[in-house]
CSV table of C-alpha atoms and ligand atoms in Angstrom, one decimal:
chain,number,residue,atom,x,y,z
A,1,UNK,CA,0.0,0.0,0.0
A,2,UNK,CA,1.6,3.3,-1.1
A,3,UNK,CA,1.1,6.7,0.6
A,4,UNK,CA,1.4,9.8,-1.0
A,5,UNK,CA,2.9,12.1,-0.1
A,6,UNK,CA,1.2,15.3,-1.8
A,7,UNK,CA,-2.2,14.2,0.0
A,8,UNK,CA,-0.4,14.7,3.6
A,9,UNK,CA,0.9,17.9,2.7
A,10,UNK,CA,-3.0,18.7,0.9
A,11,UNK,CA,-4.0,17.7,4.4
A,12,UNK,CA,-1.8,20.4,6.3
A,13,UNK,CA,-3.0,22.9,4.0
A,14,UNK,CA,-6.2,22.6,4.1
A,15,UNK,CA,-6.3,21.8,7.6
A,16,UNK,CA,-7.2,25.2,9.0
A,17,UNK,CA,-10.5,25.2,6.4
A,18,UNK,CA,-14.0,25.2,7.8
A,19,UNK,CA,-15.6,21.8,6.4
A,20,UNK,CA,-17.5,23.7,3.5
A,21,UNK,CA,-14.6,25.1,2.0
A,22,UNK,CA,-12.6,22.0,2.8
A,23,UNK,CA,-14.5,19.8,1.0
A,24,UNK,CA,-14.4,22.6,-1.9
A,25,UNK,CA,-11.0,22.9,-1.8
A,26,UNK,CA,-10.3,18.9,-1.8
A,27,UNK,CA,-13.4,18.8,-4.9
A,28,UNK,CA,-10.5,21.2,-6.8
A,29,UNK,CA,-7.5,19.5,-6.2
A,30,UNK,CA,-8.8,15.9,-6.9
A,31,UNK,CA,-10.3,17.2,-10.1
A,32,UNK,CA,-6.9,18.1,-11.2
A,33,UNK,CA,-5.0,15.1,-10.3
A,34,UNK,CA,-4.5,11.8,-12.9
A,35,UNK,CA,-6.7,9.2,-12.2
A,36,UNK,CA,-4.3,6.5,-9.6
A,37,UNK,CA,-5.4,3.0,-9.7
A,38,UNK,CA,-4.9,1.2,-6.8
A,39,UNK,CA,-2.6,-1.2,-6.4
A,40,UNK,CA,-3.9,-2.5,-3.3
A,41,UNK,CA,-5.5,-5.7,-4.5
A,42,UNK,CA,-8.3,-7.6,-4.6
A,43,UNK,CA,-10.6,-6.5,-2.1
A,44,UNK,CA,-11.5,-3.0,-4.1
A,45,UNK,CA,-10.1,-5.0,-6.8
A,46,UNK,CA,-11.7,-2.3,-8.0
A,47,UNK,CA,-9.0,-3.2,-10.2
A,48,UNK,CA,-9.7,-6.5,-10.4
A,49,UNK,CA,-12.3,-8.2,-12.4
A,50,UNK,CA,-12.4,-11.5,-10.3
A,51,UNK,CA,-12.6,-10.9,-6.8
A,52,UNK,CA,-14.0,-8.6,-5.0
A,53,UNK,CA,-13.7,-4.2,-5.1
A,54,UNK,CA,-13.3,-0.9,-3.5
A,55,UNK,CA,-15.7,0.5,-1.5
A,56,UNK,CA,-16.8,3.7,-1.3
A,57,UNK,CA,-17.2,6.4,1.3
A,58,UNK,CA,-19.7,8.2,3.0
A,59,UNK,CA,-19.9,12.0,4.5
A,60,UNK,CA,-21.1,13.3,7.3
A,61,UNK,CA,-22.5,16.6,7.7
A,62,UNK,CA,-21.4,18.9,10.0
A,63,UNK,CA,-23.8,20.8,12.8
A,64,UNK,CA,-27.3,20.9,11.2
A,65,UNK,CA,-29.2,21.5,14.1
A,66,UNK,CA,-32.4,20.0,14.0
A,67,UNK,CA,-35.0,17.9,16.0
A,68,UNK,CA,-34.9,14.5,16.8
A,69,UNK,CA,-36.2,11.8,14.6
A,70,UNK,CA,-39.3,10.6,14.9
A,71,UNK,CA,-39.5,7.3,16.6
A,72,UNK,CA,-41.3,4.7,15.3
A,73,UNK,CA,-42.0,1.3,16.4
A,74,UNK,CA,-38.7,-0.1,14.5
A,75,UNK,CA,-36.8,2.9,16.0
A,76,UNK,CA,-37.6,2.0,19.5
A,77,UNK,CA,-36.3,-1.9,19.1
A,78,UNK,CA,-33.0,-1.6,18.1
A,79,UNK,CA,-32.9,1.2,21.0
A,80,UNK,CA,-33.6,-1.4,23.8
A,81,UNK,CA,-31.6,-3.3,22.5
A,82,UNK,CA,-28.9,-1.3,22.2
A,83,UNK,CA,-29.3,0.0,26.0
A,84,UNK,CA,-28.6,-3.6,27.0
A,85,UNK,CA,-25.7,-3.4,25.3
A,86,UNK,CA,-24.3,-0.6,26.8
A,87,UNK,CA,-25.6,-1.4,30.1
A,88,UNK,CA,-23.0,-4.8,29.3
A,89,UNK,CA,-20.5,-2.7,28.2
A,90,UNK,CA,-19.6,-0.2,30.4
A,91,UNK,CA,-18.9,3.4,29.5
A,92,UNK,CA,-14.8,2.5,29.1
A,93,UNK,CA,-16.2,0.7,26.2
A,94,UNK,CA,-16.9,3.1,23.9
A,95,UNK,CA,-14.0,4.5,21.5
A,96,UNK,CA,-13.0,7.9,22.7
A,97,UNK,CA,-14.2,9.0,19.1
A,98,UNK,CA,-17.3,7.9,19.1
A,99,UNK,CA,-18.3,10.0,22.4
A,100,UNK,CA,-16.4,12.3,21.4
A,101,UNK,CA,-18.9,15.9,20.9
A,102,UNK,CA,-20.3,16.3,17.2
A,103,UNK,CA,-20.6,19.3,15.7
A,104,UNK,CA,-24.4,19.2,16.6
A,105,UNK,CA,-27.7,17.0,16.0
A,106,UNK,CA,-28.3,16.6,12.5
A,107,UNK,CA,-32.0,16.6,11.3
A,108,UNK,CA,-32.5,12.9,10.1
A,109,UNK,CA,-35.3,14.9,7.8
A,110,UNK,CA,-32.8,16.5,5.8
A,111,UNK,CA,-29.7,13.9,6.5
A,112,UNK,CA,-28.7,12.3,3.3
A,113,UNK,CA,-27.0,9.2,3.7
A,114,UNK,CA,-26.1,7.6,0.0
A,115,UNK,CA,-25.7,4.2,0.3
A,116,UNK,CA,-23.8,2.5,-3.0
A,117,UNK,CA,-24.4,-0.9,-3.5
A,118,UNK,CA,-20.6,-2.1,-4.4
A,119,UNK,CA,-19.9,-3.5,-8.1
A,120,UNK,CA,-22.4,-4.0,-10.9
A,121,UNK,CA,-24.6,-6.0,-13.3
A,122,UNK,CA,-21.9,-6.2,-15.5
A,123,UNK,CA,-19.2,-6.3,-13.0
A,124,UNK,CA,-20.4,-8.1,-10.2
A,125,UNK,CA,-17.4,-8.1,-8.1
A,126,UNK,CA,-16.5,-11.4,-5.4
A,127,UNK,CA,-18.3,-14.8,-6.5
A,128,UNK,CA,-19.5,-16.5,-3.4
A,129,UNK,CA,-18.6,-20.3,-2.5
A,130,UNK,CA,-22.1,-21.5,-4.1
A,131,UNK,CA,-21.9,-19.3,-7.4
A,132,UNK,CA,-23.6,-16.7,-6.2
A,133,UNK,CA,-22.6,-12.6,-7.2
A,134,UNK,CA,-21.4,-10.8,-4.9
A,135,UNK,CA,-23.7,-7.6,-6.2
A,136,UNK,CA,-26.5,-9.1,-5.3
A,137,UNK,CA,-25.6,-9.7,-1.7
A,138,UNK,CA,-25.0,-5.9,-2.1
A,139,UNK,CA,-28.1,-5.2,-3.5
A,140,UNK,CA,-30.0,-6.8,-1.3
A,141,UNK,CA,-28.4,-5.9,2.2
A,142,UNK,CA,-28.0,-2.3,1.1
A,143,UNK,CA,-31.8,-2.5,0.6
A,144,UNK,CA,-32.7,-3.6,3.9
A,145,UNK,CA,-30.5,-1.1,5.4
A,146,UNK,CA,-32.3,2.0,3.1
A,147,UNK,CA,-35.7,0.3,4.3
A,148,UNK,CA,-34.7,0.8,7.9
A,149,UNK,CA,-32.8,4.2,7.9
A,150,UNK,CA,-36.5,5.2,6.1
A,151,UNK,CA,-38.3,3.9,9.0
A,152,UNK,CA,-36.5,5.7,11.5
A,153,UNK,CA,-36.8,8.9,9.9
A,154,UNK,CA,-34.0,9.4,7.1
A,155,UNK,CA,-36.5,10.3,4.2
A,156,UNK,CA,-33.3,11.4,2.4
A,157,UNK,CA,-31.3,8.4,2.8
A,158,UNK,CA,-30.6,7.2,-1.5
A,159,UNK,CA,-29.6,3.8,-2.6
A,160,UNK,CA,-26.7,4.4,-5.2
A,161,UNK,CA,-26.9,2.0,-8.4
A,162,UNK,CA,-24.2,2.1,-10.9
A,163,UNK,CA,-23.4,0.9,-13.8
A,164,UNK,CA,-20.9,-0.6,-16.2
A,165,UNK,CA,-17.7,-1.9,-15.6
A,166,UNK,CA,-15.4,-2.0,-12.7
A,167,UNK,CA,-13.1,0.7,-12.6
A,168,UNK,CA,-14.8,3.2,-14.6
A,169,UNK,CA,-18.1,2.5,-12.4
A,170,UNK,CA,-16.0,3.6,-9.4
A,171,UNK,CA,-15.5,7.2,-10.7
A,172,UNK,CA,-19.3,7.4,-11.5
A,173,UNK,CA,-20.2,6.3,-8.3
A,174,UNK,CA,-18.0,8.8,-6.3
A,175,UNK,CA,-19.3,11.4,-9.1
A,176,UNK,CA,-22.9,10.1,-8.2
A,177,UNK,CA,-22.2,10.7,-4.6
A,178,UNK,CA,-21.2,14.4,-4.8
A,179,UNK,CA,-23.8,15.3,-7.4
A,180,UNK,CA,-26.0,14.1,-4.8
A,181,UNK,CA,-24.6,16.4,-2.2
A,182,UNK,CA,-24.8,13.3,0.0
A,183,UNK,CA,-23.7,14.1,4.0
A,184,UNK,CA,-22.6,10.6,4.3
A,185,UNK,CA,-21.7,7.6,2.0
A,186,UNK,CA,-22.0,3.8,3.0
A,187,UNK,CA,-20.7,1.6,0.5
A,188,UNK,CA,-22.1,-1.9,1.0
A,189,UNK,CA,-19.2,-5.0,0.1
A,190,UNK,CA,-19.3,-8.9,0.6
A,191,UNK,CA,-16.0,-10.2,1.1
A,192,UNK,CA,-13.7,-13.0,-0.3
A,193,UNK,CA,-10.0,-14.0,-0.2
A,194,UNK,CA,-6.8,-13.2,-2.9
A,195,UNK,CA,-7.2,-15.8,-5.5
A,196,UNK,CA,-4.1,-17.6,-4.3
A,197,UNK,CA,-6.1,-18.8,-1.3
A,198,UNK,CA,-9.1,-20.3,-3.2
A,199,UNK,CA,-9.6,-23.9,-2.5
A,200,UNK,CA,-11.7,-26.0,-4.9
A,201,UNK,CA,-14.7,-27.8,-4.2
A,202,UNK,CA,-18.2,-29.0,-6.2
A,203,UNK,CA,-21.1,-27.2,-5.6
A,204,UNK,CA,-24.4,-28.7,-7.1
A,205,UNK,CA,-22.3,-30.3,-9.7
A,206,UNK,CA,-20.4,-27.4,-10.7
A,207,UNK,CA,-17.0,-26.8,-10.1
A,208,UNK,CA,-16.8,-24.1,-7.2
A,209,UNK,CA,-13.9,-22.3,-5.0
A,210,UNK,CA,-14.1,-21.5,-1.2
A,211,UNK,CA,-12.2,-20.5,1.7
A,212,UNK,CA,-12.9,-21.3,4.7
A,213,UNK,CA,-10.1,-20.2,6.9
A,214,UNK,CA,-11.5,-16.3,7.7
A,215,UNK,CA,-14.6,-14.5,8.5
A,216,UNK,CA,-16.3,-11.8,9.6
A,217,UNK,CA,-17.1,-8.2,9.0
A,218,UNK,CA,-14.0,-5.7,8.2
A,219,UNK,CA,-14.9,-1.5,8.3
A,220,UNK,CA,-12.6,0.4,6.2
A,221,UNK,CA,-11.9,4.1,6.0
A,222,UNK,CA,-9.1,6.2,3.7
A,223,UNK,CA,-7.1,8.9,5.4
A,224,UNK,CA,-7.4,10.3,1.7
A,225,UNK,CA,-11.0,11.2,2.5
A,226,UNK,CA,-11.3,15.3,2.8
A,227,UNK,CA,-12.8,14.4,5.8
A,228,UNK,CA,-10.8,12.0,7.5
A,229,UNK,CA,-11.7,12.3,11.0
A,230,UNK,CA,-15.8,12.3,10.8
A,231,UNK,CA,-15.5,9.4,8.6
A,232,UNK,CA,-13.3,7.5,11.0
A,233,UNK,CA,-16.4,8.3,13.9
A,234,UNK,CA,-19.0,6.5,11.6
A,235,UNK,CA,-16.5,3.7,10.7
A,236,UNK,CA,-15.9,3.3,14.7
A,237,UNK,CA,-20.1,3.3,15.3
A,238,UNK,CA,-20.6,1.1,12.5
A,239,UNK,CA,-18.0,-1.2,13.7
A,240,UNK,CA,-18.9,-1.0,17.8
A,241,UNK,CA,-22.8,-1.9,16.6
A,242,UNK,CA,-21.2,-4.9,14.4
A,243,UNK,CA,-19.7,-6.3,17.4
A,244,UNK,CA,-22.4,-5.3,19.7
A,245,UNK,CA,-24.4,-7.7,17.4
A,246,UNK,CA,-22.2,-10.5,18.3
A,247,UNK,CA,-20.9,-10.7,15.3
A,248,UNK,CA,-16.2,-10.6,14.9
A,249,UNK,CA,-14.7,-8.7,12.6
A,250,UNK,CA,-11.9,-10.3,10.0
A,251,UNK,CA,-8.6,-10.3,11.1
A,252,UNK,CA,-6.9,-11.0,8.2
A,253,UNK,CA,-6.2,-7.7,6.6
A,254,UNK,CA,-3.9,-6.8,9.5
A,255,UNK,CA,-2.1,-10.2,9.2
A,256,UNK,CA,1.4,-10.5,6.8
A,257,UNK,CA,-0.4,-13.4,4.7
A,258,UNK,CA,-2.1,-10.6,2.8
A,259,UNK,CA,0.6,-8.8,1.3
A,260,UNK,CA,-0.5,-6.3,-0.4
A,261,UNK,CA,-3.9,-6.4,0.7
A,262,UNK,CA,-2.3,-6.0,4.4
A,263,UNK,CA,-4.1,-2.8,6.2
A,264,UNK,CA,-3.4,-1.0,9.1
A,265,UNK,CA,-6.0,-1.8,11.8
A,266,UNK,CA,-6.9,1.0,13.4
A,267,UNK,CA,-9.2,-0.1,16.2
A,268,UNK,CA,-8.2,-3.2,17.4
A,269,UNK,CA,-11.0,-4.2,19.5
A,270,UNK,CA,-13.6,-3.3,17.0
A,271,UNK,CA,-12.4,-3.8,13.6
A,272,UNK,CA,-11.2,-0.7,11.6
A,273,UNK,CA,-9.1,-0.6,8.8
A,274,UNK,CA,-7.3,2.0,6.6
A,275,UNK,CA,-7.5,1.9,3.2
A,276,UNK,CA,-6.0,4.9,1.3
A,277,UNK,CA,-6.8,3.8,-2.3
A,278,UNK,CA,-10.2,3.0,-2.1
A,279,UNK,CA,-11.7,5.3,-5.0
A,280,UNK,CA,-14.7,5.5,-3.3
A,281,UNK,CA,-13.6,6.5,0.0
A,282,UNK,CA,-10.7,9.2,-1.3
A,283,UNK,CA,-12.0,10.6,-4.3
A,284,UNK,CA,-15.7,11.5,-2.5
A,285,UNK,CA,-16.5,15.0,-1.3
A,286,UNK,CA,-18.3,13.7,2.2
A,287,UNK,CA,-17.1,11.5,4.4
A,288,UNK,CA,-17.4,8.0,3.8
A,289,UNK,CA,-17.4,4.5,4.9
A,290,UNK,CA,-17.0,1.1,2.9
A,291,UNK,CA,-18.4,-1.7,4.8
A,292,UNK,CA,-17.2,-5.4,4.0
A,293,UNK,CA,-20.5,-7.3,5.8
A,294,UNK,CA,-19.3,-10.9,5.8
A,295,UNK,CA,-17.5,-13.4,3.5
A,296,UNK,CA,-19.3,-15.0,1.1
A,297,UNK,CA,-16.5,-17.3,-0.3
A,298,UNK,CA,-16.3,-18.8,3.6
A,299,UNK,CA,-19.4,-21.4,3.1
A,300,UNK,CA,-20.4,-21.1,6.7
A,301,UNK,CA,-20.9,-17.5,6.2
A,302,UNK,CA,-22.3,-17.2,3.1
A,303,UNK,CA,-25.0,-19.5,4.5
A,304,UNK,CA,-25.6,-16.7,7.5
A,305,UNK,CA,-24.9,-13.5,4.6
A,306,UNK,CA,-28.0,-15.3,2.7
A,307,UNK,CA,-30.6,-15.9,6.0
A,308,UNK,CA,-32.9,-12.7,6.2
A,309,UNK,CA,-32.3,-13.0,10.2
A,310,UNK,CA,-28.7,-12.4,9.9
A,311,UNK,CA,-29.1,-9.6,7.0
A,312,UNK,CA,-31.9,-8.3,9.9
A,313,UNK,CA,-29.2,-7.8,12.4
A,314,UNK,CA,-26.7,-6.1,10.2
A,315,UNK,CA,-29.2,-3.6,8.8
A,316,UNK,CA,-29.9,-3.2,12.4
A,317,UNK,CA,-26.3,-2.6,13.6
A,318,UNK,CA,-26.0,0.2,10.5
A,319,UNK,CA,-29.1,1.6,11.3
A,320,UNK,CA,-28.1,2.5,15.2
A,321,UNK,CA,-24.7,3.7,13.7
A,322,UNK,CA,-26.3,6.1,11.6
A,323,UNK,CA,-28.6,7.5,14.8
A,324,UNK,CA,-25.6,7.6,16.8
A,325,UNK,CA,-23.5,9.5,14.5
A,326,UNK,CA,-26.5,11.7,13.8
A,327,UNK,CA,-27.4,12.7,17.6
A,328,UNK,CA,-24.2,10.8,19.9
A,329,UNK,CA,-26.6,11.4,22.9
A,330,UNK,CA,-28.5,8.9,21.5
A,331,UNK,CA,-26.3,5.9,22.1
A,332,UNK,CA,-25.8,7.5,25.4
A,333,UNK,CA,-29.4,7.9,26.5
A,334,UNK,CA,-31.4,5.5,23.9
A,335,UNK,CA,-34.3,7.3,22.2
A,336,UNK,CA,-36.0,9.9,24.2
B,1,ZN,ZN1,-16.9,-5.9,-3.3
């Protein structure tokens, strides 16, 4: 994974920016670089055509002050839920960043959340142990989550399609995104392994490849992103409620055996990566989060990624993130 240099110096400059202008400033400068590919690998093999892809980001706004969102019925169950959990947890448990004071509420009205279902019809990204595309795991999951952030009062939350091939669909995407004016971007992955750790098996009498050694959820973020640090807070809520769930995150992008598709892990406990090159996180204009649910090429896992329970409890986990990172009293208090 290379770093460049000119975006840590971009990131001096423009450090002393209010957001607005930062974001402007970032829009300007990114407009006027080449086009880098990634040479990170597989996962956003964004580059590649037969595993899986980049992921995109997500923005948050800063300091809309607002009400609070309606509750409804769906809003109030995750909420209990989630009071348990913290009631388990302690309040050592939470990352310093996640308590740490937003700008302000946000109006979950006016809150645009883009979620971009990762890969396309024509470029379908990871294939899954049984056969099955990876983008329409995506499809599906991102969805559920749209259906729930709905419920709970984010009328502006937009489901990104895109199409056409890979790499170019990555640029469209993050164009997409900022045409959108989105406050935040989610961009919903399925994961899989570097070919080199494919085994073979036969699936329904078709010749199929699995791994079966990792699992689990991965959050990744790119210090790229002209907003860095508020998309780091929404990776680390979107990551606690993943592990609040019960579910463990994959520990094999901080692990030597990936090479290049190593990462550094940036919250230990929880499951953070950094990922510079993803496209989609560094080239958007809001802050922005790619989320790698589960592994579909593990067959244990793809079983889970494919039960409506499971997909349930992941749109459930991104929901709470999202109400969190909109008001942080609320994973303090639970809904009012
Ligand atoms: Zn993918």
């Amino acid at each position: 994974m290379r770093r460049c240099e000119f975006f840590r110096v971009l990131g001096g400059i423009v450090a002393g920016f209010r957001p607005r202008r930062l974001v402007m400033v970032a829009i300007a400068v990114f407009a006027l670089l080449p086009i880098e590919a990634s040479d990170a690998g597989w996962l956003p093999d964004l580059f590649k055509t037969s595993s899986k892809q980049a992921k995109s980001p997500k923005r948050a706004k800063s300091a809309r002050q607002s009400t609070r969102p309606a509750k409804s019925a769906k809003h109030r169950a995750p909420a209990k839920h989630h009071a348990t959990r913290l009631a388990a947890l302690g309040p050592v448990a939470l990352p310093p960043s996640v308590l740490k004071p937003a700008a302000g509420k946000c109006d979950p009205a006016t809150f645009r959340i883009v979620l971009d279902v990762g890969h396309t019809a024509e470029s379908e990204g990871a294939i899954s142990a049984r056969n099955v595309a990876e983008f329409a795991f995506n499809l599906r999951l991102a969805r559920l989550i749209a259906e729930r952030l709905k419920a709970d009062g984010f009328a502006e939350t937009r489901l990104l399609l895109t199409e056409g091939k890979a790499r170019p669909s990555l640029f469209k995407r993050v164009a997409s995104a900022n045409n959108l004016r989105a406050d935040l971007l989610l961009s919903i992955h399925h994961d899989s392994v570097p070919n080199k750790m494919l085994e073979d098996w036969e699936f329904e009498g078709k010749k199929s490849h699995f791994s079966d050694r990792f699992s689990g959820y991965s959050v990744f973020v790119s210090r790229e992103n002209p907003d860095f640090e508020t998309s780091l807070r929404f990776a680390e809520l979107t990551a606690k409620e993943m592990k609040a769930q019960g579910l463990h995150y994959a520990v094999q992008y901080s692990l030597p055996i990936m090479g290049s598709n190593q990462h550094p892990l940036l919250n230990k406990d929880t499951g953070v990566y950094r990922y510079d090159e993803l496209i989609v996180l560094r080239k958007t204009a809001m802050p922005a989060v790619l989320l790698e649910a589960g592994s579909i090429i593990n067959r244990d896992e793809e079983l889970q990624m494919d039960s409506p329970e499971h997909r349930n409890i992941i749109a459930g986990g991104v929901a709470s993130a999202v109400q969190e990172f909109c008001d942080p009293r609320w994973s303090l208090l639970g809904p009012l």
